[in-house]
Amino acid sequence: MRAMKKPAYPNMLAELHPADLDWQEDGAPFSTRYGDVYFSRNGGLAETAHVFLEGNNLQQRWLELDQQDQPGVFTIAELGFGTGLNFLSCWRLWQTTGCKRLRLHFISCEKHPMSLHALTRSLQQWPELRDISPDLINQYPDHSPGYHRLMFMNTASDQHKPVILDLYYGDALAMLQQQSSPGAKMDAWFLDGFSPSLNPELWSEELLQTISAFCKPGSTLSSYSVTGKVVRALKALDFLVEKRKGFGPKRQMLFARYRPEHEPSFTAPAQPRRKTAIVIGAGLAGATAARSLAQRGVNVTVLDQADAIASGASGNRQAVVQLRLNKQFDAHCQFHIHSYLFALRFYQYMGAVPNNDFAWHGCGVLTLNSAYTNTRDAADSKTLAETYSHYPDVVLQAVDAGRAQTITGLAIQEDGLWQAAGGWMNPALCCETCLNHPLIRVETGTRAESLERTENGWIVHTDQQSATADYVIVANSYSAREFEQTALYPVSPLRGQVSHVQQNSVSATLKHVVCSQRYLAPPDADGQHCVGASYIKNAINTELSPDEHRENLEKLGALAELVNLKPDLALAGRAGIRGASQDYTPIAGQVPDTDLPEWRYGGAQHQSLEQLDSDKSGEVKRLPGLFITTGHGSHGTVSCPIIAEHIAALVCEEASPLPQALADVIDPVRFVHRQRRRAKPRS
């Protein structure tokens, strides 16, 4: 585990400064901030191939690793994303290599990202990349500092193993030091920032020390720069440094290998046993977690006590995907926006998975001012714009009634908030698509009753028979409190009834999700609108309620009349039970070991709060191999996908999509700390 200082995480919504560019006569971008070019005038593609792809011997290393049964992931980290040329060149080489088992993960740090328009213009320089550059352009974010995870279909080999690109927007040192997965390591580094004389912070000793902390024996590094200060620093950090022939007019380039004397041999590749995991719960939290684990080569068994998957709130016909708003741009706000941005990409990716019926409907979500009738948040568009000014316009816009009318085509008389990228999807079909993976086995009608830790992993005792695995992920909503190890975490049932309304000639024209105190989704393929949902705390009855049907229509307000939904409609519907945490924030991560001695799990012995099992730093120790994802409430469509990736990264010791500050927001250990504070005697 790295002993690295974790700096305060920079504000992800207010501190991003885009690239300042001039355009040269040949169409190439030039940085006015650093006074330097983004790529060699002698050929950007050729320079990338020479310095980084061939420089790190990528293709040969990939092919050798791919011969192993469980090769895992090959992770490349880059300083300076720029135009994306290095990533696209690397991805193109990956496709032509055709690895069957190995996965590719590319991480790139960029303090001043190009605008989408500038990136698109820059990539026109290379028609050789036109078959893949539109995929990058389609997902590319040019806003919001922090970690952005993008997933690309791996059409060259295994579609179950996406190529992952993580963009770290902000100071490279801070971004890398905030990585929340302690086991994350890099196989190769591309040092491609502007020259040390123009951009010294990207070549500082502290940053090079951080790079070395992320290396393992045999990790490589290459750069066009052979500055003496950098060479000396790398040698002091246990790198074997070489100066090789440079590209074009540059006489030399730099290559380094970390602690090569400890590098494992490829002559007798290890054949480790495939990891196993049990996921308890086949709703959206469990299905996304199972998918993320299976994509990393983990054998997954999913247990659910119901007779079918997605039997809870995840079984609704339509679920809205919209950003949970915060008036302050604190860590919670940052978690919500990055969860939302990844969810949009995730559902788009899942909709492209072959041979499935799932579809993503990115139609936009309009939240009217009347949605806040029972709160103090109702305001005109000018006030809304000021209140939420920390959100980029591409994510959220305050609109007046006139703009709302233009968006919807309805005679709306209210101001509101417009999320152009939001939309809706069928969560049950999403669960089905996630679980349709060769490494996932689903057992419904099986109730998990208790968990027991052994020397070799975990035993899940069920009402059928016991099951064993290396890892257990508890994803069964409020029922997580039934296990001794997760009983501490306050998740309560929250009933939500959705009304199904047959479209009429007016409502059939609705193209966007519109929210008042209830949401109205556009008609689905069967011509049904979903209107919902009710909020009944601590209720687990799923019988349909006429009163809740009536309330759903009434709380559409004027919207119901605009689309000709009469209050006396005969309605069908569905009631599901969400799991809401006490602080309305998901509870996710590795489960703390708060009650039992380190050597004993699953028993009844408890310690006092003063004896909680923690190390000298005060950090609560964790139960090895036990994770939780619950308490998503009514925003699980947004929070489940990124949390699934986070948990899978912790299990597989890979880079997480959540920086430490955002992982802390959802960490179950927060309730342990609160319990300690409450129990501490007052002076």
XYZ file of C-alpha atoms in Angstrom:
683
model
C 0.000 0.000 0.000
C 1.318 3.437 -0.852
C 2.132 5.841 1.940
C 1.148 8.945 0.072
C -0.113 12.255 1.298
C -3.734 12.798 0.280
C -4.137 16.505 -0.507
C -7.445 18.292 -0.191
C -9.412 17.534 -3.312
C -9.737 20.601 -5.561
C -13.194 21.931 -6.230
C -14.499 19.955 -9.177
C -17.048 22.491 -10.317
C -15.309 25.844 -10.152
C -11.585 25.543 -10.840
C -11.236 24.198 -14.364
C -9.365 26.472 -16.742
C -9.613 25.323 -20.375
C -6.734 25.408 -22.832
C -5.859 28.747 -24.429
C -5.162 28.108 -28.091
C -4.017 29.673 -31.298
C -4.302 27.828 -34.586
C -1.308 27.609 -36.875
C -1.448 27.832 -40.668
C -1.399 24.057 -41.024
C -4.404 23.744 -38.689
C -2.426 22.503 -35.679
C -3.256 23.849 -32.182
C -0.680 25.931 -30.291
C -0.801 26.599 -26.535
C -0.557 30.315 -25.821
C -0.419 29.556 -22.080
C 2.792 27.532 -22.411
C 4.090 28.797 -25.740
C 4.462 25.326 -27.178
C 3.000 22.964 -29.750
C 0.828 19.970 -28.868
C 2.605 17.567 -31.188
C 5.628 17.417 -33.452
C 5.488 19.349 -36.693
C 7.316 16.378 -38.183
C 4.309 14.116 -37.660
C 2.260 13.689 -34.494
C 1.231 10.118 -35.180
C 4.753 9.026 -35.996
C 6.129 10.731 -32.872
C 3.544 9.007 -30.670
C 4.396 5.637 -32.183
C 8.143 6.123 -31.731
C 8.272 7.692 -28.270
C 5.354 6.047 -26.489
C 4.000 2.960 -28.248
C 7.284 1.504 -29.458
C 9.177 3.230 -26.675
C 7.271 1.192 -24.078
C 7.259 -1.953 -26.251
C 3.501 -2.118 -25.808
C 2.459 -4.605 -28.458
C 4.968 -7.264 -27.476
C 4.162 -6.858 -23.782
C 0.419 -7.116 -24.480
C 0.844 -10.300 -26.502
C 3.020 -11.907 -23.838
C 0.589 -11.040 -21.047
C -2.366 -12.227 -23.105
C -0.936 -15.750 -23.030
C -1.671 -15.977 -19.322
C -4.981 -17.413 -18.117
C -5.707 -14.402 -15.901
C -3.619 -11.515 -17.261
C -5.808 -8.854 -15.650
C -5.417 -5.312 -16.891
C -2.649 -3.315 -18.549
C -2.788 0.235 -17.211
C -1.146 3.190 -18.927
C -0.953 6.597 -17.268
C -0.204 9.787 -19.144
C 0.692 13.323 -18.199
C -0.913 15.634 -20.751
C -3.997 14.432 -22.640
C -3.930 17.349 -25.074
C -5.625 16.405 -28.323
C -6.101 12.759 -27.299
C -3.645 11.667 -29.980
C -1.688 9.340 -27.707
C -4.814 7.612 -26.427
C -6.306 7.148 -29.879
C -3.021 5.829 -31.264
C -2.744 3.438 -28.341
C -6.340 2.274 -28.778
C -5.778 1.720 -32.502
C -2.680 -0.393 -31.761
C -4.697 -2.299 -29.149
C -7.376 -3.119 -31.708
C -4.859 -4.405 -34.249
C -3.126 -6.504 -31.568
C -6.373 -8.363 -30.813
C -5.772 -9.473 -27.221
C -8.350 -12.026 -26.039
C -7.828 -11.980 -22.277
C -5.920 -8.839 -21.346
C -7.796 -5.577 -20.699
C -6.661 -2.004 -21.422
C -7.059 0.920 -19.015
C -5.706 4.346 -20.022
C -5.452 7.218 -17.512
C -4.573 10.738 -18.611
C -4.027 13.868 -16.528
C -4.861 17.229 -18.068
C -4.930 20.547 -16.219
C -6.249 22.577 -19.160
C -8.496 20.430 -21.362
C -9.429 21.546 -24.838
C -12.997 22.506 -25.576
C -14.996 19.905 -27.469
C -14.913 22.119 -30.543
C -11.104 22.493 -30.347
C -10.586 18.764 -29.837
C -12.803 17.964 -32.806
C -10.928 20.431 -34.960
C -7.551 19.083 -33.834
C -8.452 15.483 -34.611
C -9.271 16.419 -38.184
C -5.489 16.506 -38.642
C -5.426 12.709 -38.677
C -7.837 11.018 -41.083
C -6.095 7.756 -40.158
C -8.017 7.902 -36.856
C -11.431 8.740 -38.265
C -12.771 5.261 -37.520
C -12.290 5.716 -33.756
C -11.996 9.473 -33.077
C -15.813 9.983 -33.264
C -16.161 7.589 -30.308
C -13.926 9.843 -28.227
C -15.650 13.013 -29.430
C -19.049 11.543 -28.580
C -18.104 11.046 -24.920
C -15.491 13.743 -24.393
C -16.187 16.054 -21.414
C -14.783 19.573 -21.645
C -16.008 20.688 -18.225
C -15.991 19.733 -14.529
C -12.629 19.073 -12.849
C -12.091 15.638 -11.371
C -12.151 12.049 -12.596
C -14.153 11.270 -15.750
C -14.518 7.604 -16.740
C -15.245 6.787 -20.394
C -15.881 3.259 -21.709
C -15.361 2.121 -25.294
C -16.645 -1.045 -26.932
C -13.779 -3.477 -27.496
C -14.922 -4.641 -30.922
C -11.519 -6.050 -31.864
C -11.671 -8.884 -29.343
C -14.036 -9.359 -26.400
C -17.070 -7.096 -26.140
C -17.360 -8.051 -22.456
C -14.096 -6.194 -21.741
C -14.471 -2.484 -22.504
C -11.475 -0.235 -23.036
C -11.504 2.305 -20.195
C -10.263 5.882 -20.442
C -10.035 7.925 -17.242
C -9.502 11.655 -17.686
C -8.148 13.420 -14.598
C -8.925 17.128 -14.995
C -6.867 19.221 -12.620
C -3.369 19.382 -11.195
C -1.688 16.080 -12.026
C -0.041 15.688 -8.624
C -3.278 16.275 -6.715
C -5.287 14.074 -9.057
C -2.898 11.120 -8.784
C -2.485 11.425 -5.032
C -6.275 11.331 -4.623
C -6.590 7.841 -6.127
C -8.776 5.902 -3.678
C -7.786 2.347 -4.638
C -4.656 1.510 -2.605
C -3.687 -1.403 -4.866
C -3.730 0.545 -8.138
C -0.504 0.254 -10.159
C 0.563 1.417 -13.623
C 2.337 -0.694 -16.230
C 3.539 2.186 -18.414
C 3.803 5.968 -18.220
C 3.682 8.508 -21.041
C 5.324 11.754 -19.896
C 3.985 14.067 -22.567
C 3.534 17.427 -20.888
C 4.895 20.620 -22.343
C 8.669 20.951 -21.991
C 10.181 21.184 -18.464
C 11.316 24.760 -19.054
C 7.767 25.865 -19.951
C 5.742 23.647 -17.623
C 8.041 22.730 -14.675
C 5.245 21.516 -12.370
C 4.681 18.466 -14.608
C 8.306 17.459 -14.059
C 8.701 18.182 -10.347
C 10.451 15.771 -7.992
C 7.263 15.334 -5.952
C 5.313 14.325 -9.046
C 8.049 11.906 -10.120
C 7.997 10.411 -6.610
C 4.241 9.921 -6.928
C 4.747 8.251 -10.309
C 7.259 5.831 -8.776
C 4.787 5.007 -5.974
C 2.325 3.840 -8.623
C 4.903 1.620 -10.327
C 5.593 -2.075 -9.868
C 8.766 -3.923 -10.865
C 8.992 -3.770 -14.644
C 6.781 -0.705 -15.092
C 8.129 1.484 -17.883
C 8.225 5.169 -18.658
C 9.035 7.126 -21.780
C 9.270 10.767 -22.797
C 10.619 13.004 -25.503
C 12.494 14.964 -22.788
C 15.949 13.940 -21.559
C 16.440 16.893 -19.206
C 19.253 16.123 -16.764
C 17.178 16.980 -13.680
C 14.491 14.486 -14.690
C 17.027 11.753 -15.471
C 18.761 12.192 -12.095
C 15.456 12.166 -10.208
C 14.314 8.974 -11.903
C 17.606 7.216 -11.160
C 17.260 8.196 -7.498
C 13.792 6.601 -7.505
C 15.082 3.155 -8.597
C 14.472 3.571 -12.326
C 16.978 2.170 -14.796
C 17.227 5.047 -17.282
C 18.262 4.907 -20.918
C 18.667 7.611 -23.534
C 17.488 6.325 -26.885
C 17.305 7.742 -30.385
C 14.783 10.550 -30.519
C 12.122 11.295 -33.086
C 12.782 13.538 -36.055
C 15.268 16.292 -35.294
C 15.375 15.399 -31.588
C 18.618 13.584 -30.954
C 17.451 11.607 -27.896
C 14.376 10.424 -26.004
C 14.051 8.989 -22.531
C 13.149 5.418 -21.532
C 13.103 4.088 -17.969
C 12.164 0.815 -16.280
C 11.253 0.624 -12.597
C 13.288 -1.848 -10.483
C 13.870 -4.267 -13.380
C 15.829 -6.663 -11.152
C 12.550 -7.587 -9.432
C 10.526 -7.942 -12.633
C 8.713 -11.303 -13.003
C 9.769 -13.525 -15.895
C 7.445 -14.217 -18.822
C 9.000 -17.651 -19.393
C 6.817 -19.262 -16.725
C 3.680 -17.130 -16.481
C 1.642 -17.461 -13.329
C -1.754 -19.103 -13.648
C -3.716 -17.705 -10.695
C -7.124 -19.044 -9.782
C -9.956 -16.850 -11.024
C -11.402 -14.683 -8.245
C -14.937 -15.427 -7.094
C -17.616 -13.148 -5.689
C -21.161 -13.451 -4.399
C -23.433 -10.466 -4.937
C -26.510 -10.427 -2.693
C -29.306 -8.636 -4.540
C -30.281 -8.584 -8.225
C -31.555 -5.034 -8.435
C -29.664 -2.222 -10.119
C -27.043 -1.972 -7.333
C -26.301 -5.692 -7.474
C -26.556 -6.086 -11.245
C -24.149 -3.228 -11.983
C -21.713 -4.496 -9.334
C -21.848 -8.007 -10.818
C -21.233 -6.630 -14.308
C -18.248 -4.539 -13.232
C -16.691 -7.525 -11.469
C -17.334 -9.935 -14.353
C -15.796 -7.511 -16.846
C -12.624 -7.813 -14.762
C -12.597 -11.591 -14.948
C -14.277 -12.358 -11.613
C -16.657 -15.335 -11.445
C -19.844 -13.920 -9.943
C -22.858 -15.603 -8.364
C -25.856 -13.320 -7.796
C -28.355 -14.327 -5.109
C -31.816 -12.808 -4.781
C -34.635 -13.879 -2.491
C -37.311 -12.966 -5.052
C -38.331 -15.264 -7.884
C -37.067 -12.833 -10.534
C -34.354 -10.220 -10.885
C -35.161 -6.515 -10.406
C -38.124 -7.323 -8.182
C -37.849 -4.149 -6.090
C -37.797 -0.541 -7.255
C -35.488 -1.615 -10.105
C -38.431 -3.384 -11.741
C -40.261 -0.241 -12.891
C -41.018 0.283 -16.591
C -39.246 3.641 -16.691
C -36.698 5.256 -14.396
C -35.566 8.847 -14.733
C -31.836 9.602 -14.850
C -31.278 13.127 -13.604
C -28.693 15.025 -11.612
C -29.279 15.387 -7.888
C -28.749 19.082 -7.258
C -26.780 20.756 -4.477
C -26.737 24.450 -3.672
C -23.178 24.205 -2.390
C -20.327 22.793 -4.441
C -18.923 20.591 -1.722
C -17.814 16.968 -1.913
C -21.419 15.731 -1.993
C -22.148 17.952 -4.967
C -19.017 16.688 -6.675
C -19.989 13.064 -6.074
C -23.452 13.659 -7.519
C -22.268 15.358 -10.702
C -19.615 12.743 -11.488
C -22.027 9.910 -10.719
C -24.492 11.510 -13.123
C -21.938 12.049 -15.886
C -20.732 8.460 -15.666
C -24.286 7.090 -15.521
C -25.085 8.828 -18.815
C -22.069 7.183 -20.473
C -22.763 3.832 -18.826
C -26.339 3.580 -20.099
C -25.258 4.679 -23.556
C -22.602 1.943 -23.497
C -25.017 -0.724 -22.248
C -27.507 0.251 -24.939
C -24.843 -0.565 -27.537
C -24.125 -4.056 -26.146
C -25.145 -6.532 -28.870
C -28.095 -8.889 -28.540
C -30.081 -7.112 -25.843
C -33.328 -5.139 -25.625
C -32.037 -2.364 -23.384
C -32.112 1.179 -24.781
C -31.000 4.510 -23.373
C -33.335 7.455 -24.018
C -31.279 10.631 -23.595
C -34.222 12.917 -24.209
C -33.518 15.569 -21.567
C -35.190 16.283 -18.220
C -37.059 19.505 -17.407
C -37.788 20.165 -13.724
C -40.446 22.827 -13.269
C -40.516 25.333 -10.458
C -43.640 23.660 -9.075
C -41.503 20.640 -8.158
C -40.427 22.684 -5.143
C -43.921 23.798 -4.043
C -43.530 22.146 -0.644
C -40.015 23.503 -0.050
C -38.352 26.886 0.109
C -36.523 26.314 -3.151
C -39.102 27.664 -5.616
C -37.669 30.624 -7.529
C -37.642 32.403 -10.864
C -35.164 31.523 -13.573
C -32.756 34.315 -12.643
C -32.565 33.146 -9.038
C -32.236 29.534 -10.124
C -29.362 30.485 -12.440
C -27.564 32.215 -9.569
C -28.243 29.403 -7.089
C -26.858 26.719 -9.402
C -24.217 28.766 -11.201
C -21.526 26.263 -10.153
C -22.885 23.764 -12.706
C -21.646 23.975 -16.307
C -24.315 25.036 -18.813
C -23.872 21.798 -20.717
C -25.056 19.982 -17.575
C -27.719 22.321 -16.162
C -29.475 25.441 -17.389
C -32.067 27.627 -15.698
C -34.859 28.390 -18.173
C -37.815 30.735 -18.111
C -41.345 29.754 -19.088
C -40.785 30.775 -22.686
C -37.769 28.507 -23.043
C -39.653 25.702 -21.276
C -42.392 26.053 -23.891
C -39.847 25.913 -26.707
C -38.248 22.778 -25.264
C -41.466 20.849 -24.661
C -43.924 22.315 -27.163
C -46.370 22.686 -24.268
C -47.926 25.919 -22.950
C -45.930 25.755 -19.722
C -46.222 28.857 -17.541
C -43.335 28.092 -15.188
C -39.614 28.601 -15.018
C -37.442 25.575 -14.388
C -34.155 23.719 -14.722
C -33.149 21.893 -17.901
C -30.796 18.905 -18.000
C -30.291 18.370 -21.708
C -28.318 15.123 -21.314
C -30.676 13.430 -18.835
C -33.365 10.975 -19.790
C -34.932 7.667 -18.895
C -34.359 3.951 -19.224
C -35.985 0.658 -18.288
C -34.131 -0.467 -15.134
C -35.346 -4.065 -15.312
C -33.957 -4.428 -18.832
C -30.735 -2.790 -17.670
C -30.408 -5.357 -14.876
C -31.069 -8.151 -17.363
C -28.411 -6.818 -19.739
C -25.868 -6.365 -16.945
C -26.385 -9.925 -15.730
C -26.166 -11.410 -19.225
C -22.464 -12.202 -18.996
C -20.649 -15.545 -19.296
C -19.040 -15.118 -15.859
C -22.305 -14.319 -14.039
C -24.662 -16.946 -12.624
C -27.992 -15.844 -11.097
C -29.850 -17.778 -8.411
C -33.290 -16.343 -7.665
C -35.599 -17.602 -4.936
C -32.582 -17.832 -2.623
C -32.543 -15.876 0.615
C -29.148 -15.035 2.134
C -29.508 -15.404 5.899
C -26.048 -14.816 7.366
C -22.402 -14.224 6.481
C -19.412 -16.022 7.919
C -15.761 -15.183 7.436
C -13.279 -18.054 7.036
C -9.567 -18.278 6.347
C -10.306 -18.791 2.660
C -12.978 -16.177 2.102
C -16.672 -15.977 2.933
C -19.558 -18.367 3.435
C -23.038 -17.081 2.643
C -25.590 -19.181 4.489
C -28.898 -19.243 2.602
C -32.284 -20.914 2.992
C -31.177 -23.361 0.267
C -27.547 -24.216 0.880
C -24.297 -22.476 1.733
C -22.215 -20.747 -0.917
C -18.558 -19.701 -0.720
C -16.538 -16.992 -2.444
C -13.484 -14.804 -2.051
C -15.620 -11.664 -1.911
C -19.170 -10.758 -0.942
C -20.969 -7.622 -2.089
C -24.079 -6.803 -0.056
C -26.505 -5.063 -2.430
C -29.926 -6.008 -1.062
C -31.230 -2.564 -0.132
C -32.649 -2.164 3.387
C -32.318 -5.920 3.997
C -28.573 -5.354 4.440
C -29.374 -4.584 8.083
C -30.261 -8.239 8.622
C -26.594 -9.259 8.463
C -24.575 -8.817 11.614
C -21.634 -7.311 9.747
C -23.768 -4.592 8.096
C -26.471 -4.077 10.741
C -24.958 -0.773 11.813
C -25.772 1.043 8.594
C -29.134 2.855 8.708
C -31.109 2.027 5.567
C -34.901 2.186 5.730
C -37.612 1.058 3.310
C -39.226 3.775 1.210
C -42.276 2.727 -0.788
C -42.747 4.282 -4.202
C -45.788 3.706 -6.402
C -45.617 4.478 -10.100
C -48.771 4.965 -12.167
C -48.965 3.652 -15.746
C -50.952 5.882 -18.078
C -51.886 5.030 -21.666
C -50.823 7.776 -24.063
C -53.374 9.977 -25.785
C -53.063 12.079 -28.926
C -51.606 14.979 -26.927
C -49.346 13.134 -24.487
C -47.933 11.004 -27.303
C -46.071 14.090 -28.534
C -44.145 14.454 -25.261
C -40.452 14.017 -26.083
C -38.813 14.866 -22.746
C -39.171 13.914 -19.098
C -40.995 16.722 -17.296
C -41.044 16.925 -13.498
C -43.401 18.808 -11.230
C -43.952 17.233 -7.810
C -44.152 14.015 -9.814
C -42.346 13.117 -13.023
C -44.020 12.341 -16.344
C -41.942 10.269 -18.745
C -42.490 10.136 -22.518
C -44.416 7.073 -23.696
C -42.446 3.858 -23.918
C -42.593 1.351 -26.779
C -45.993 0.144 -25.541
C -47.451 3.654 -25.442
C -47.342 3.805 -21.641
C -46.306 6.820 -19.579
C -44.922 6.381 -16.099
C -45.995 8.964 -13.510
C -44.383 8.841 -10.107
C -43.420 8.172 -7.621
C -44.949 8.307 -4.172
C -42.804 8.467 -1.020
C -44.091 6.401 1.898
C -41.471 5.940 4.616
C -41.006 2.597 6.387
C -43.636 0.878 4.237
C -42.943 -2.479 2.568
C -46.434 -3.269 1.260
C -46.425 -3.487 -2.543
C -50.185 -3.598 -3.156
C -51.399 -0.822 -5.434
C -53.093 2.101 -3.714
C -55.859 4.102 -5.463
C -54.990 7.054 -3.230
C -51.376 7.054 -4.416
C -52.550 6.844 -8.043
C -54.723 9.873 -7.471
C -51.921 11.700 -5.674
C -49.480 10.993 -8.515
C -51.778 12.675 -11.055
C -52.648 15.563 -8.744
C -48.987 16.313 -8.106
C -48.340 16.692 -11.812
C -50.186 19.965 -11.347
C -50.882 21.970 -14.492
C -48.767 19.522 -16.496
C -51.513 16.875 -16.319
C -53.992 19.231 -17.957
C -51.495 20.279 -20.627
C -51.138 16.684 -21.824
C -54.818 15.837 -21.281
C -54.394 13.375 -18.404
C -57.767 13.328 -16.640
C -57.930 12.768 -12.861
C -60.501 9.975 -13.264
C -58.322 7.800 -15.524
C -58.335 4.087 -14.859
C -54.720 3.437 -13.954
C -52.408 0.480 -13.701
C -49.080 0.693 -11.973
C -46.450 -0.848 -9.776
C -45.195 -0.303 -6.232
C -41.573 -0.947 -5.351
C -39.519 -0.484 -2.204
C -36.394 1.632 -2.290
C -33.720 1.600 0.378
C -32.943 5.090 1.684
C -30.016 5.832 3.978
C -30.356 7.990 7.054
C -28.368 10.829 5.485
C -29.823 10.312 1.955
C -26.409 9.369 0.587
C -25.438 5.900 -0.673
C -23.516 3.600 1.645
C -20.807 1.917 -0.395
C -17.304 0.566 -0.086
C -15.438 -1.970 2.017
C -17.291 -2.809 5.218
C -15.548 -1.695 8.441
C -14.699 -4.234 11.124
C -16.222 -2.400 14.076
C -17.601 -5.065 16.391
C -15.346 -8.084 16.455
C -11.684 -8.930 17.079
C -9.591 -9.152 13.967
C -9.321 -12.970 14.297
C -13.021 -13.702 14.619
C -15.930 -12.948 12.291
C -19.585 -13.933 12.304
C -19.904 -14.516 16.070
C -21.757 -12.587 18.765
C -18.866 -11.072 20.721
C -18.801 -7.268 20.779
C -16.326 -4.673 21.946
C -16.887 -1.320 23.553
C -16.481 1.769 21.388
C -13.171 2.446 23.134
C -11.942 -0.975 21.953
C -12.992 -0.675 18.314
C -10.494 -2.526 16.161
C -8.450 0.247 14.620
C -4.825 0.868 13.897
C -2.696 3.524 15.566
C -3.756 6.134 13.022
C -7.364 5.835 14.199
C -8.548 4.326 10.931
C -11.125 1.603 11.389
C -9.965 -1.702 9.961
C -12.030 -3.353 7.245
C -13.523 -6.809 6.942
C -11.395 -8.470 4.247
C -13.390 -9.189 1.116
C -16.729 -7.728 2.306
C -18.276 -4.774 0.452
C -21.611 -2.994 0.468
C -23.638 -0.886 -1.978
C -26.996 0.235 -0.614
C -28.997 3.293 0.466
C -29.354 4.671 -3.064
C -32.911 5.929 -2.460
C -34.628 7.443 -5.485
C -31.325 8.239 -7.244
C -29.991 4.727 -7.732
C -30.078 5.093 -11.513
C -27.348 7.709 -11.098
C -25.268 6.373 -8.204
C -25.232 2.606 -8.857
C -22.997 2.473 -11.979
C -20.055 4.486 -10.627
C -20.211 2.747 -7.248
C -20.133 -0.610 -9.028
C -16.932 0.444 -10.808
C -15.461 1.716 -7.530
C -16.111 -1.555 -5.694
C -14.770 -3.633 -8.593
C -11.615 -1.504 -8.621
C -11.072 -2.102 -4.898
C -11.625 -5.849 -5.312
C -9.287 -6.142 -8.316
C -6.738 -3.572 -7.098
C -7.221 -1.283 -10.068
C -7.650 2.473 -10.365
C -11.037 3.639 -9.080
C -13.215 6.232 -10.852
C -13.665 7.969 -7.490
C -10.965 10.132 -5.917
C -10.514 9.672 -2.178
C -12.556 12.732 -1.214
C -15.589 11.414 -3.128
C -15.106 7.826 -1.955
C -15.230 9.235 1.584
C -18.680 10.712 0.897
C -20.217 7.249 0.470
C -17.911 5.252 2.754
C -19.841 3.260 5.391
C -17.174 4.190 7.933
C -18.863 7.588 8.336
C -21.485 5.948 10.539
C -18.777 4.394 12.714
C -17.238 7.825 13.227
C -20.636 9.308 14.064
C -21.292 6.554 16.572
C -17.946 7.235 18.199
C -18.645 10.960 18.419
C -22.038 10.352 20.011
C -20.542 7.936 22.526
C -17.630 10.182 23.477
C -18.194 11.734 26.939
C -18.655 15.481 26.938
C -16.032 17.431 28.798
